[in-house]
Tab-separated table of C-alpha atoms and ligand atoms in Angstrom:
chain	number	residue	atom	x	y	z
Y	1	UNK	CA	31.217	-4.447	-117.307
Y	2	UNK	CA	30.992	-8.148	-117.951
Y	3	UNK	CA	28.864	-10.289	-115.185
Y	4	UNK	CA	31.313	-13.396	-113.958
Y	5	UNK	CA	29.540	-15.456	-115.687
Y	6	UNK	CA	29.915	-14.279	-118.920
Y	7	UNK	CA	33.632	-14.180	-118.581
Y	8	UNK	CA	34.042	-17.414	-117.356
Y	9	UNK	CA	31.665	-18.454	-120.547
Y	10	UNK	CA	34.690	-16.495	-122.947
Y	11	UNK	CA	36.886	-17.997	-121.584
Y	12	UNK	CA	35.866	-20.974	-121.733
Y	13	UNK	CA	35.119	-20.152	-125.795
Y	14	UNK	CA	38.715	-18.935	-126.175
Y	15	UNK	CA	41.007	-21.575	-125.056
Y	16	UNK	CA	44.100	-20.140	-126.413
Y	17	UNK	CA	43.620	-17.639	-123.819
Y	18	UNK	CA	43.953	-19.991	-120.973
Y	19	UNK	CA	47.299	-21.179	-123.037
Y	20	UNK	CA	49.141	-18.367	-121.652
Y	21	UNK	CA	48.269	-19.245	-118.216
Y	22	UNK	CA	49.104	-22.243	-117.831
Y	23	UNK	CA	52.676	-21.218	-116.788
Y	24	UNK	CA	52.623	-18.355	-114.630
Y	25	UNK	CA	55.120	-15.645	-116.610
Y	26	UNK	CA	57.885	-15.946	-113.800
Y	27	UNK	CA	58.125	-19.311	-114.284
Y	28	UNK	CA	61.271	-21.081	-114.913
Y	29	UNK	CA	59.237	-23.864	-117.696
Y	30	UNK	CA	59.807	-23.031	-120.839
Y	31	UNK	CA	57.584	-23.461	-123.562
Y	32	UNK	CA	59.033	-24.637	-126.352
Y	33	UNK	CA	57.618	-26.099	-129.733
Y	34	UNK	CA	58.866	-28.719	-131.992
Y	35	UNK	CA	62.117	-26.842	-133.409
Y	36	UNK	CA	62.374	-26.211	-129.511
Y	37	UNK	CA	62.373	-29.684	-128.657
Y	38	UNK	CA	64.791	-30.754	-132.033
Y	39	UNK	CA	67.733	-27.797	-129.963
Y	40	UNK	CA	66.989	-29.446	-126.708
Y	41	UNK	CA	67.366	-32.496	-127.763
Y	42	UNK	CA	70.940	-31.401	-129.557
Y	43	UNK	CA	72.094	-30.869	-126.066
Y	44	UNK	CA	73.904	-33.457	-124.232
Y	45	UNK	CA	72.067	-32.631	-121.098
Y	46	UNK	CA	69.071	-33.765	-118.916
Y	47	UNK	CA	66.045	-32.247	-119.877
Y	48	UNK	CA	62.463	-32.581	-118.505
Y	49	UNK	CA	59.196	-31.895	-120.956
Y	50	UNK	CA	55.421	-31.698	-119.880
Y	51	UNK	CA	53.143	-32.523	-123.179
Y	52	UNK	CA	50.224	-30.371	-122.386
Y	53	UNK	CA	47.068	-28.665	-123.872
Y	54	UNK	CA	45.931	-25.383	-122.333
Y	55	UNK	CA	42.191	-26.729	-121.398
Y	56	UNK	CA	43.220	-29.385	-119.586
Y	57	UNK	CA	42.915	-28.978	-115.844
Y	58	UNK	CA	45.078	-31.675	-115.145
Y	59	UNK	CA	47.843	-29.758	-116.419
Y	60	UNK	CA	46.604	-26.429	-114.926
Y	61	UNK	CA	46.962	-28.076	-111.529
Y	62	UNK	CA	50.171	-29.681	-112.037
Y	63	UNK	CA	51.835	-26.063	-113.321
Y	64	UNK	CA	52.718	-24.816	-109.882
Y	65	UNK	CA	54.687	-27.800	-108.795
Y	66	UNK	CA	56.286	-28.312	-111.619
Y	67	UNK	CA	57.411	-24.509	-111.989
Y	68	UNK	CA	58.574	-24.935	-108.282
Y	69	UNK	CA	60.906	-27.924	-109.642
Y	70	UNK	CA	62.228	-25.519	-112.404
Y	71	UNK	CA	63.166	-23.123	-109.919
Y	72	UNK	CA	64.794	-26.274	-107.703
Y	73	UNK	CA	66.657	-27.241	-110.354
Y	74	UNK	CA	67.618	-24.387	-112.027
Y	75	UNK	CA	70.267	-23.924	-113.249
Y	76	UNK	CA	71.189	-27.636	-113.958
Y	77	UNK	CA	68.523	-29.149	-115.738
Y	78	UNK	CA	65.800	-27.521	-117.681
Y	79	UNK	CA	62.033	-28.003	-117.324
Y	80	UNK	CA	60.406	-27.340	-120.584
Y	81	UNK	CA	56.605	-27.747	-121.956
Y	82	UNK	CA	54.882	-28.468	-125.079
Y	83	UNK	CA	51.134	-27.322	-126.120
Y	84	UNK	CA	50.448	-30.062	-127.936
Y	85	UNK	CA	46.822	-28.226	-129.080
Y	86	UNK	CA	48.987	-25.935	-131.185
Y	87	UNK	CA	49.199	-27.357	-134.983
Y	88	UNK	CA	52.649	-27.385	-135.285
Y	89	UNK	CA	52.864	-29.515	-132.240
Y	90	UNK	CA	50.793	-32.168	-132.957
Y	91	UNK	CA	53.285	-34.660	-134.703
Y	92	UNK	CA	55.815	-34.064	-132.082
Y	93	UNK	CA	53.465	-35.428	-129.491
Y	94	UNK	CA	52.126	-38.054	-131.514
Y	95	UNK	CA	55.869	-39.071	-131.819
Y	96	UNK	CA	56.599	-38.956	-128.518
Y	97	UNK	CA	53.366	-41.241	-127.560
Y	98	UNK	CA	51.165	-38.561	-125.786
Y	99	UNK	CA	48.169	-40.474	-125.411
Y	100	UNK	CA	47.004	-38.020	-122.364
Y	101	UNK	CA	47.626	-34.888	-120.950
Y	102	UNK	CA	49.767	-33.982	-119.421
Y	103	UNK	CA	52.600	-36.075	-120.041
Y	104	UNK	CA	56.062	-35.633	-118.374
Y	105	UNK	CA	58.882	-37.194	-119.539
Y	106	UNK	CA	62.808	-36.963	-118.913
Y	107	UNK	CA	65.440	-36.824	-121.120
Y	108	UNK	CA	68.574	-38.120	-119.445
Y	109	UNK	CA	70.705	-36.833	-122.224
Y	110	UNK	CA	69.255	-35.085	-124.824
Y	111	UNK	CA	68.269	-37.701	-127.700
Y	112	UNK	CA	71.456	-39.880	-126.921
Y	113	UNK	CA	69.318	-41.854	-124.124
Y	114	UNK	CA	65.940	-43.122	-124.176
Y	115	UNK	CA	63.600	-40.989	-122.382
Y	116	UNK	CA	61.714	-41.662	-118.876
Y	117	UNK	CA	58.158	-41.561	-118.337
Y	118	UNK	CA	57.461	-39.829	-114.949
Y	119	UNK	CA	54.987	-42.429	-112.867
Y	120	UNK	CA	54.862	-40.279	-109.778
Y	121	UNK	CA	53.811	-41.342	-106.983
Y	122	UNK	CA	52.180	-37.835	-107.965
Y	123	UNK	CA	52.300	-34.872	-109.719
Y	124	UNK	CA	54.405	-32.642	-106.881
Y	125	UNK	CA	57.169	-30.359	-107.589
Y	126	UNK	CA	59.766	-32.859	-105.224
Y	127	UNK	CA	58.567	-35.842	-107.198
Y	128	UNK	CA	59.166	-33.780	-110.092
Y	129	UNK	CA	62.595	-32.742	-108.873
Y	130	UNK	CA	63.868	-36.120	-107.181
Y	131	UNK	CA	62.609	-37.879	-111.021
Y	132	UNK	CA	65.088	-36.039	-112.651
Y	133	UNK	CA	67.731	-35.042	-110.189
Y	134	UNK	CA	67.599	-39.221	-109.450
Y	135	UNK	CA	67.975	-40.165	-112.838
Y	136	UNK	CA	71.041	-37.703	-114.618
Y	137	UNK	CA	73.302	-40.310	-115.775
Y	138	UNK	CA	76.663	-39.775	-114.646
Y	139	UNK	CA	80.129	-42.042	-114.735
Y	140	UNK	CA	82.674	-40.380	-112.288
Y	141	UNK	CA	84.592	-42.704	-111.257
Y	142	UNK	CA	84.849	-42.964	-107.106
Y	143	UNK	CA	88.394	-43.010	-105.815
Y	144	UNK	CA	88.624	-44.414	-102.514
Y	145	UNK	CA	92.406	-44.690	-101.668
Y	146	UNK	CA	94.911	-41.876	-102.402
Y	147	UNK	CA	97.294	-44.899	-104.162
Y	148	UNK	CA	95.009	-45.624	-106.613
Y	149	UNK	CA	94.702	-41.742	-107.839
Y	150	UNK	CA	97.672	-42.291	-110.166
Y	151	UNK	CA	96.982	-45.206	-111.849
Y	152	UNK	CA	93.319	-44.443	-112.154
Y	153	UNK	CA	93.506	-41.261	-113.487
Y	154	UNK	CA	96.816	-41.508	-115.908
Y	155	UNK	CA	95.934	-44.723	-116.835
Y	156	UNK	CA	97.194	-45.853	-120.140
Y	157	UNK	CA	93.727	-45.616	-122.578
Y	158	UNK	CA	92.756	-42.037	-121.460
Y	159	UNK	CA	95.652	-40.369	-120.597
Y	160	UNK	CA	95.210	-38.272	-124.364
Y	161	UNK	CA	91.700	-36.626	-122.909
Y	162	UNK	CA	91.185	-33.991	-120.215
Y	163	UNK	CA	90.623	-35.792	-117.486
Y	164	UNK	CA	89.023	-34.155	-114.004
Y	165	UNK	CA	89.275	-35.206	-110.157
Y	166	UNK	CA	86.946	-33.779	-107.700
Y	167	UNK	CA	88.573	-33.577	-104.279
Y	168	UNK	CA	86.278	-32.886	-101.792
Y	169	UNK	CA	86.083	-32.981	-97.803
Y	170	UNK	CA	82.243	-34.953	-97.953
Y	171	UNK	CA	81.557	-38.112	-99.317
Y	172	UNK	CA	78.485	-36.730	-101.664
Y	173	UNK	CA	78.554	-35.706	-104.713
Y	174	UNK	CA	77.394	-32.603	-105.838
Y	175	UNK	CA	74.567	-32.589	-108.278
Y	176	UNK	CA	76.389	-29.821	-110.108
Y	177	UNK	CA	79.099	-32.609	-110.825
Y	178	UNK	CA	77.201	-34.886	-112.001
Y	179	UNK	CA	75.628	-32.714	-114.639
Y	180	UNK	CA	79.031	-31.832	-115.511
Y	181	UNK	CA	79.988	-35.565	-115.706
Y	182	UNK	CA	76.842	-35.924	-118.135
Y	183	UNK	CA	77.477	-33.075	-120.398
Y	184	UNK	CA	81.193	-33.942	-121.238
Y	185	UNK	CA	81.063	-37.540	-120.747
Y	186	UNK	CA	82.522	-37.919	-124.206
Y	187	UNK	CA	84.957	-35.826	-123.817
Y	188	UNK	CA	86.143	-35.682	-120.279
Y	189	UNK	CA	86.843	-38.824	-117.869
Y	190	UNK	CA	85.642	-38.039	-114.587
Y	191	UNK	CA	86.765	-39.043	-110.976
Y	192	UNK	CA	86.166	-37.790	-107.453
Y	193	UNK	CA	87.969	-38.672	-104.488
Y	194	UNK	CA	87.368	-38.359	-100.625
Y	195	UNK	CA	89.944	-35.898	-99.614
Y	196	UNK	CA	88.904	-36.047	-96.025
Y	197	UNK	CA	91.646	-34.278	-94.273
Y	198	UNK	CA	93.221	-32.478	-97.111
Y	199	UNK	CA	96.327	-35.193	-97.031
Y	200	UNK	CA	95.602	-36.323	-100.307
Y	201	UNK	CA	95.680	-32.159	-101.497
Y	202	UNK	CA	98.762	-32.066	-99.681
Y	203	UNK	CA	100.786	-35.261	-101.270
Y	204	UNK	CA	99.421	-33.916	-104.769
Y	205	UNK	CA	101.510	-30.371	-104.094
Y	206	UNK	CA	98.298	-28.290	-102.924
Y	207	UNK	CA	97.218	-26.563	-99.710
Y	208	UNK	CA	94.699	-29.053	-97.508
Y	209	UNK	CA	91.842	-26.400	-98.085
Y	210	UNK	CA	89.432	-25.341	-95.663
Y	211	UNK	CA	86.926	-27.595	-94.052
Y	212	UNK	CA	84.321	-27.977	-96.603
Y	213	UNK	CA	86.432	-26.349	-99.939
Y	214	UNK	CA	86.238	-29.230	-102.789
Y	215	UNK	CA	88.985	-28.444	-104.976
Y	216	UNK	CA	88.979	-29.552	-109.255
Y	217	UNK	CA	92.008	-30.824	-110.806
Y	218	UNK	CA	92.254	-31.107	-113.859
Y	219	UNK	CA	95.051	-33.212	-116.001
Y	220	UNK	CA	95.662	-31.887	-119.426
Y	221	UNK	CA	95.584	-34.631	-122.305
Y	222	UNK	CA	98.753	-36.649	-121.829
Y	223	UNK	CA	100.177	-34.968	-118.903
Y	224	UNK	CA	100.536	-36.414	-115.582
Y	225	UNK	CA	100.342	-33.627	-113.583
Y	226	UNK	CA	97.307	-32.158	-112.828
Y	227	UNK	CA	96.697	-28.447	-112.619
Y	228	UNK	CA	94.023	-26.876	-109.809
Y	229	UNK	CA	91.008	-25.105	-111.400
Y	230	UNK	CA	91.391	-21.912	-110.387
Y	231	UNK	CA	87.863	-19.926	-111.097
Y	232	UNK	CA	84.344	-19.823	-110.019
Y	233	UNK	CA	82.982	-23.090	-108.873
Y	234	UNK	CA	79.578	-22.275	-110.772
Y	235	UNK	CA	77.909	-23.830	-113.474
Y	236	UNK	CA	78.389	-21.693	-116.239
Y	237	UNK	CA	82.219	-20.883	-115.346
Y	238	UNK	CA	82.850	-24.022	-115.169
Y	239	UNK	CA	81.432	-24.927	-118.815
Y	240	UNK	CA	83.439	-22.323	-120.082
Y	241	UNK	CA	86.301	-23.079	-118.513
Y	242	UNK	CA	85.737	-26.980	-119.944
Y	243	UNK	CA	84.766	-25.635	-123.217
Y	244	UNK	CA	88.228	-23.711	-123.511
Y	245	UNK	CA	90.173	-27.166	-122.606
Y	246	UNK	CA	88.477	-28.862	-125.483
Y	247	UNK	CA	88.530	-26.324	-127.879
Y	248	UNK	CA	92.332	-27.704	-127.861
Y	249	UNK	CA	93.522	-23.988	-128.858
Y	250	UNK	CA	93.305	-22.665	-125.443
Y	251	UNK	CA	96.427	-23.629	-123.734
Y	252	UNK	CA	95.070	-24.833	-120.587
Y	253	UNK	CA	97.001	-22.822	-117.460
Y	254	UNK	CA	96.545	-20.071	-119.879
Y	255	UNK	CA	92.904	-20.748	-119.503
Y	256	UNK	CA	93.216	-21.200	-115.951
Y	257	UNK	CA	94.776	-17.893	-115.265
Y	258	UNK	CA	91.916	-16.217	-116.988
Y	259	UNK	CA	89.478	-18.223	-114.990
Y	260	UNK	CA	91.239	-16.721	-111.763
Y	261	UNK	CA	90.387	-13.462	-113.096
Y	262	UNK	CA	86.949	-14.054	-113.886
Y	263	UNK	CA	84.930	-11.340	-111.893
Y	264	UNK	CA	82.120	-12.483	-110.545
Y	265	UNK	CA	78.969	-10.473	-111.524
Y	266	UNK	CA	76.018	-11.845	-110.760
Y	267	UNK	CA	73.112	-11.246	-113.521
Y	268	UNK	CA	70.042	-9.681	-111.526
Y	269	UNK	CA	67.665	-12.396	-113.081
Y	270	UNK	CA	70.230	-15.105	-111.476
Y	271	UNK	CA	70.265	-13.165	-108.190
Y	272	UNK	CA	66.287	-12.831	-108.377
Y	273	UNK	CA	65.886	-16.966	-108.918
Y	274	UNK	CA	68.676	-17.625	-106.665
Y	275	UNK	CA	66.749	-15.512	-103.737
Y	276	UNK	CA	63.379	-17.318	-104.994
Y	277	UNK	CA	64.933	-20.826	-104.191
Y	278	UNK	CA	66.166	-19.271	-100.824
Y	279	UNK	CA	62.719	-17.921	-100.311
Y	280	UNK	CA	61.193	-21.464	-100.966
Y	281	UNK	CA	63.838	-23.640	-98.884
Y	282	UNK	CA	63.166	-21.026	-95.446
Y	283	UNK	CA	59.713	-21.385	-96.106
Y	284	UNK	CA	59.569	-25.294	-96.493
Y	285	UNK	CA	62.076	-25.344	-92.728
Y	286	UNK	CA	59.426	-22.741	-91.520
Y	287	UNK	CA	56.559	-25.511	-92.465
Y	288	UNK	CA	55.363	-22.569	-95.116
Y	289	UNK	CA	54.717	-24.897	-97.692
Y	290	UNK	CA	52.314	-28.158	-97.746
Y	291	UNK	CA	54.999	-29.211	-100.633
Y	292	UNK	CA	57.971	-27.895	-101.581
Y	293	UNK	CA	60.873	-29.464	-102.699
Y	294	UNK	CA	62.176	-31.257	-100.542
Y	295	UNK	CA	65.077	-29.794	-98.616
Y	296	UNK	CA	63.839	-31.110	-95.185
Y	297	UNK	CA	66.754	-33.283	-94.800
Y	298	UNK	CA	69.346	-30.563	-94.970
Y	299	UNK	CA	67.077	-28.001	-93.089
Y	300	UNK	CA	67.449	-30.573	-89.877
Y	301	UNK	CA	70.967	-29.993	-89.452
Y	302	UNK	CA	71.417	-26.809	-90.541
Y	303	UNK	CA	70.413	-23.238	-89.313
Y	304	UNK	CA	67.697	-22.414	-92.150
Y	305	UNK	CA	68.857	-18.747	-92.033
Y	306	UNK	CA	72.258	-19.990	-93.060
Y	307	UNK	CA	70.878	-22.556	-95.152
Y	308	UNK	CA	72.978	-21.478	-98.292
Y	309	UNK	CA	75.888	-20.850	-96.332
Y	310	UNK	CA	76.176	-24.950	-95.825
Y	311	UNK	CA	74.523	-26.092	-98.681
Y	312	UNK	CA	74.848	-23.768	-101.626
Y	313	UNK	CA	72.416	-23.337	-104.637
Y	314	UNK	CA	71.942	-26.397	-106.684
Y	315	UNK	CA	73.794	-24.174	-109.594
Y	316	UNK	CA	77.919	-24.407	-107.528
Y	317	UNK	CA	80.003	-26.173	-105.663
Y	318	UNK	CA	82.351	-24.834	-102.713
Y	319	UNK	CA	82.400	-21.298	-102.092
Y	320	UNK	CA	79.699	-18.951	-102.865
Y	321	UNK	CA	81.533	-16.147	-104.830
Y	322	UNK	CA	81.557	-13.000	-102.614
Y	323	UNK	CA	78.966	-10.354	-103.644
Y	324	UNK	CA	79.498	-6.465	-103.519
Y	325	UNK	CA	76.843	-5.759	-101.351
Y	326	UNK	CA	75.326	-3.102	-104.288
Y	327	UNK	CA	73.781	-6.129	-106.029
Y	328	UNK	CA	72.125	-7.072	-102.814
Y	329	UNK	CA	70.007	-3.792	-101.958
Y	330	UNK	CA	66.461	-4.114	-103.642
Y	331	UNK	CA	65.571	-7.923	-104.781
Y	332	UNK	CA	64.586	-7.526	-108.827
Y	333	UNK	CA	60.205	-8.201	-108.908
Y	334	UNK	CA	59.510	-8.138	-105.548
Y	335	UNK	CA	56.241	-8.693	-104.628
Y	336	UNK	CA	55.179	-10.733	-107.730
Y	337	UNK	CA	54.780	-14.262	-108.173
Y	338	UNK	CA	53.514	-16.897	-106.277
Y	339	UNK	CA	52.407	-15.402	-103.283
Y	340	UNK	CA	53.819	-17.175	-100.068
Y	341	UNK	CA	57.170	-17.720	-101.787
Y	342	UNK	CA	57.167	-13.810	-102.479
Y	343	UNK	CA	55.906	-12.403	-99.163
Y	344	UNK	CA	58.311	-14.591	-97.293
Y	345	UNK	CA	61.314	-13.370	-99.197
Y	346	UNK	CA	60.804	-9.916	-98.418
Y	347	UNK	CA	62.417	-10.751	-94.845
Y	348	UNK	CA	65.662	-12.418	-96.502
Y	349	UNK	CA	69.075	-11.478	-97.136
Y	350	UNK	CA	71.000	-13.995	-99.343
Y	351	UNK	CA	74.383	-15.300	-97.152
Y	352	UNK	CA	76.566	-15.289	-99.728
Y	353	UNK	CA	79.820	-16.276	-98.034
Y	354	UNK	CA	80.422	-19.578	-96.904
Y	355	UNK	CA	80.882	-23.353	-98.441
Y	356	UNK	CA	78.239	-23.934	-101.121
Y	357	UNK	CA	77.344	-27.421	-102.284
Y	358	UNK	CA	74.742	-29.525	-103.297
Y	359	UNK	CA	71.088	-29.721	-102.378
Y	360	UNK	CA	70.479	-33.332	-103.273
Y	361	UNK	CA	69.102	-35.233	-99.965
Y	362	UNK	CA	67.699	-38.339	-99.421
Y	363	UNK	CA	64.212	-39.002	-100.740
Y	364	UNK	CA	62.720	-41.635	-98.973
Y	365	UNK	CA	60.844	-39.597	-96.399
Y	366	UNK	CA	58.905	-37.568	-99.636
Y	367	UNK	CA	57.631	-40.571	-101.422
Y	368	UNK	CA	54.367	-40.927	-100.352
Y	369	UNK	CA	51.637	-43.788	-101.244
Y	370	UNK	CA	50.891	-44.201	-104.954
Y	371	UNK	CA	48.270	-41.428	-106.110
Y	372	UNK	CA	46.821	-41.933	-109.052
Y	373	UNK	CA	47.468	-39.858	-111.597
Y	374	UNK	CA	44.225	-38.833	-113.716
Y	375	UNK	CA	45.276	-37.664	-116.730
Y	376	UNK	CA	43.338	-36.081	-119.381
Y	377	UNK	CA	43.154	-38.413	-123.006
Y	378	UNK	CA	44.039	-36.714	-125.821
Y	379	UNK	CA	41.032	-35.796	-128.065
Y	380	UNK	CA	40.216	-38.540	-130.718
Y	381	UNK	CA	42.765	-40.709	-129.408
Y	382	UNK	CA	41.699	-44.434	-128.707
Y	383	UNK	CA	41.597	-45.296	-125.022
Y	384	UNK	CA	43.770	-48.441	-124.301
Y	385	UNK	CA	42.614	-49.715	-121.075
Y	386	UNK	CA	45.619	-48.923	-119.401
Y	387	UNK	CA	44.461	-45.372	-119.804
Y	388	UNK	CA	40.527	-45.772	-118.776
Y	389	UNK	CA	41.782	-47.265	-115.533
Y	390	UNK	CA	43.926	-43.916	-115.034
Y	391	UNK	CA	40.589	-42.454	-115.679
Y	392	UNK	CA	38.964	-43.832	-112.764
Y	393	UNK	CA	38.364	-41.780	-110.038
Y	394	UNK	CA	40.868	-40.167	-108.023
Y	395	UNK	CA	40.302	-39.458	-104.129
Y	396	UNK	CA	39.953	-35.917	-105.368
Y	397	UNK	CA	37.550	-35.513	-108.225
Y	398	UNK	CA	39.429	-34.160	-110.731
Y	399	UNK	CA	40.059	-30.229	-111.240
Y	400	UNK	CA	38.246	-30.097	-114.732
Y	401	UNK	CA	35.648	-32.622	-113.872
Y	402	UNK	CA	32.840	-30.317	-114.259
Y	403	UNK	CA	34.150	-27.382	-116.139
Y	404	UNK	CA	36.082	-28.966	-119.325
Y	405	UNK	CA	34.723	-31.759	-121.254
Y	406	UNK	CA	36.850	-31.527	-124.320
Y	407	UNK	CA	35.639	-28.988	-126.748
Y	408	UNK	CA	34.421	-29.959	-129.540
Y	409	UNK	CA	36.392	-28.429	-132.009
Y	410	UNK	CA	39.109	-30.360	-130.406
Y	411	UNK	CA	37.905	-33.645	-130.917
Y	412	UNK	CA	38.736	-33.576	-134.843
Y	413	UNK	CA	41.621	-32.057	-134.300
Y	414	UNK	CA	43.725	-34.825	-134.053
G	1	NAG	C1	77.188	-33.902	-127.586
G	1	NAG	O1	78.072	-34.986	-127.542
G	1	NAG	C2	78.590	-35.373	-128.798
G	1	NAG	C3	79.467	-36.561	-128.603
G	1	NAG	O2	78.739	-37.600	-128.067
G	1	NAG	C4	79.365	-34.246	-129.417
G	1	NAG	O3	79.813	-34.602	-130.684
G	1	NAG	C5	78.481	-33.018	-129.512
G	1	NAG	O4	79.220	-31.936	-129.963
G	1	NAG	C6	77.876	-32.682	-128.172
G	1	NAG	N1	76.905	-31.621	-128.331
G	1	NAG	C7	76.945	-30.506	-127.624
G	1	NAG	C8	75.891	-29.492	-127.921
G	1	NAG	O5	77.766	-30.309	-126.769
G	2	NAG	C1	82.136	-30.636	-101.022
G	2	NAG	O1	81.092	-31.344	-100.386
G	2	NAG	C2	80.184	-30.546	-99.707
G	2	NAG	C3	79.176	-31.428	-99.027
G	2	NAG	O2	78.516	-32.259	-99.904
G	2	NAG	C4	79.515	-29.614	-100.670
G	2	NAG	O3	78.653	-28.766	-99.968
G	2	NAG	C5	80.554	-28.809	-101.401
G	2	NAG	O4	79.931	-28.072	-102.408
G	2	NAG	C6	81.554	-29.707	-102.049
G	2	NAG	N1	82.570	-28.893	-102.693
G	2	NAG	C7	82.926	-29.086	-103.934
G	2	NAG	C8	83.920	-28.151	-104.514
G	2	NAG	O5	82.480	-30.001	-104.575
């Protein structure tokens, strides 16, 4: 048997043990290492990274929160981290100007935009989650006036690309959109429009909809007339479906008809984080958090138990695709994880009926004061003054104050 002490003295020898725990394994961050990053980067989609090294307690505390924003913002935009203490690292972060740990910076679209750093206010998961859900760039075009679909849509210089209209009953966008909007931008012009009443649906030669029901409409290169998506309003469908129209061999109603068809099966690992966001947005309306993500704004005027029923998961837009109830029975890895997010769960069944939508809210009640945000320098690296000041003491002493002077090994490591 080995006295406390002595662990916590191996442990402390074998930092590459703490490495695997800086994430807990159920997290949504993925670690990823330089050929990680180069694929990321290939994407055409908003990314965030966290430059890290496994010792540093500044990191350690900031994994929760920013697993909690992974889960917040999963599907849509990835959360990924980098040990910058492993060798094959190292020239990535010197690249990306690590100069302390951790780091956290945004990608809006892969390397096609210059990145973000993230300056807080501080290291939470809804700062986390507001940096990057704030800052996906996006181009659809607002259409305020039915008139002005026609000649905005079929107008003259992209009428030979696939063009898409979003008609929707609410004036907000969904986030889901807008990482649509980012991914094809190059490919795909586009628009959404304020249906309100369903008038506009109706003049274009479609049913009004239900209260709520967005509808996509989609205009073939050089056609006029649009055709209504017909499958699941989800992420990945979606893609596919969007994929298939620029593959330019799919013939596009024939596409359409096989998106109809599409049966929705939901993965178990999908259900599993899609109950795990549930789990965290009850808890935050049930004051069960001190900082979750913040939903607040939704949670006021909605019943939290139908929370999803209103509002969706970040990962679709209109209807949640019904469920057979078989997939519901026993939530996947119950009882692991984080604790309160887990217990909690155990009391919820996922409404899976019911307009979905977007979980993007206004901010301005999260942002609290400044914080600082102590950082830990990277070993051997010169300390601009910029970075001593971060240095200076927080309101909380910092988490590896005591416990984690650099080791010394580390120092020449870099
Ligand atoms: C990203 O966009 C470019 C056009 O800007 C395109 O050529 C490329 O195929 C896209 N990459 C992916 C992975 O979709
Ligand atoms: C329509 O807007 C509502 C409210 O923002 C949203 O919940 C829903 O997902 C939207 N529907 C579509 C298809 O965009």
């Amino acid at each position: 048997m080995m006295l406390p002490q002595l662990l916590a003295l191996s442990l402390a020898l074998a930092p590459n043990l703490v490495s695997a725990a800086i994430f807990p394994d159920n997290s949504l961050v993925k670690m990823i290492d330089a050929k990680g990053f180069k694929n990321a980067m290939k994407q055409n989609e908003t990314s965030v990274v966290a430059f890290v090294a496994p010792w540093c307690g500044h990191c350690q505390a900031m994994a929760p929160e920013y697993s909690k924003a992974a889960l917040g913002l999963y599907p849509l935009v990835p959360l990924y981290a980098v040990d910058c203490d492993a060798a094959k690292n190292k020239k990535l972060c010197a690249d990306q100007g690590v100069k302390g740990f951790p780091t956290v910076k945004m990608f809006p679209r892969g390397k096609q935009l210059p990145p973000k750093d993230f300056e807080g206010p501080d290291r939470t998961a809804s700062a986390f989650f507001y940096f990057a859900q704030r800052n996906i760039p996006h181009w659809s075009k607002k259409i305020h006036q039915f008139e002005d679909i026609e000649g905005n849509v079929n107008a003259e210089k992209i009428i030979n690309r696939p063009r898409a209209l979003l008609m929707n009953k609410s004036n907000k966008m969904p986030l889901l959109w807008m990482v649509l909007d980012n991914k094809y931008h190059d490919q795909i012009s586009f628009f959404n429009h304020r249906d309100k009443k369903g008038r506009s649906s109706v003049k274009l030669g479609f049913e009004p909809g239900e209260d709520g029901q967005g509808k996509i409409l989609i205009y073939p290169p050089g056609e006029k007339k649009p055709v209504m998506y017909k499958g699941i309003l989800k992420h990945d469908s979606l893609s596919k479906f969007f994929d298939s129209i620029l593959d330019g061999t799919a013939d596009l109603s024939v596409a359409n008809e096989e998106a109809a068809t599409e049966e929705f099966i939901p993965d178990p690992e999908v259900l599993e984080i899609e109950r795990q966001q549930e789990a965290e947005m009850l808890a935050l309306a049930h004051g069960g958090f001190s900082d979750m993500i913040d939903f607040e704004a939704a949670l006021k005027d909605t019943a939290a138990k139908n929370f999803h029923a209103q509002n969706g998961y970040p990962g679709m837009m209109g209807a949640a695709p019904n469920v057979d109830q078989k997939y519901l029975k026993k939530p996947a890895g119950e009882g692991q994880g984080e604790s309160s997010s887990s217990s909690k769960s155990k009391k919820i069944r996922m409404p899976m009926t019911g307009d979905g939508g977007e979980i993007v809210m206004d901010v301005t009640s999260t942002v609290k004061g400044a914080k600082n945000q102590p950082q830990t320098p990277v070993p051997g690296a010169e300390q601009t003054e910029a970075a001593a000041a971060e240095e200076a003491p927080s309101p909380e002493p910092p988490v590896e104050a005591e416990a984690e002077p650099v080791p010394d090994h580390k120092k020449d490591e870099l």
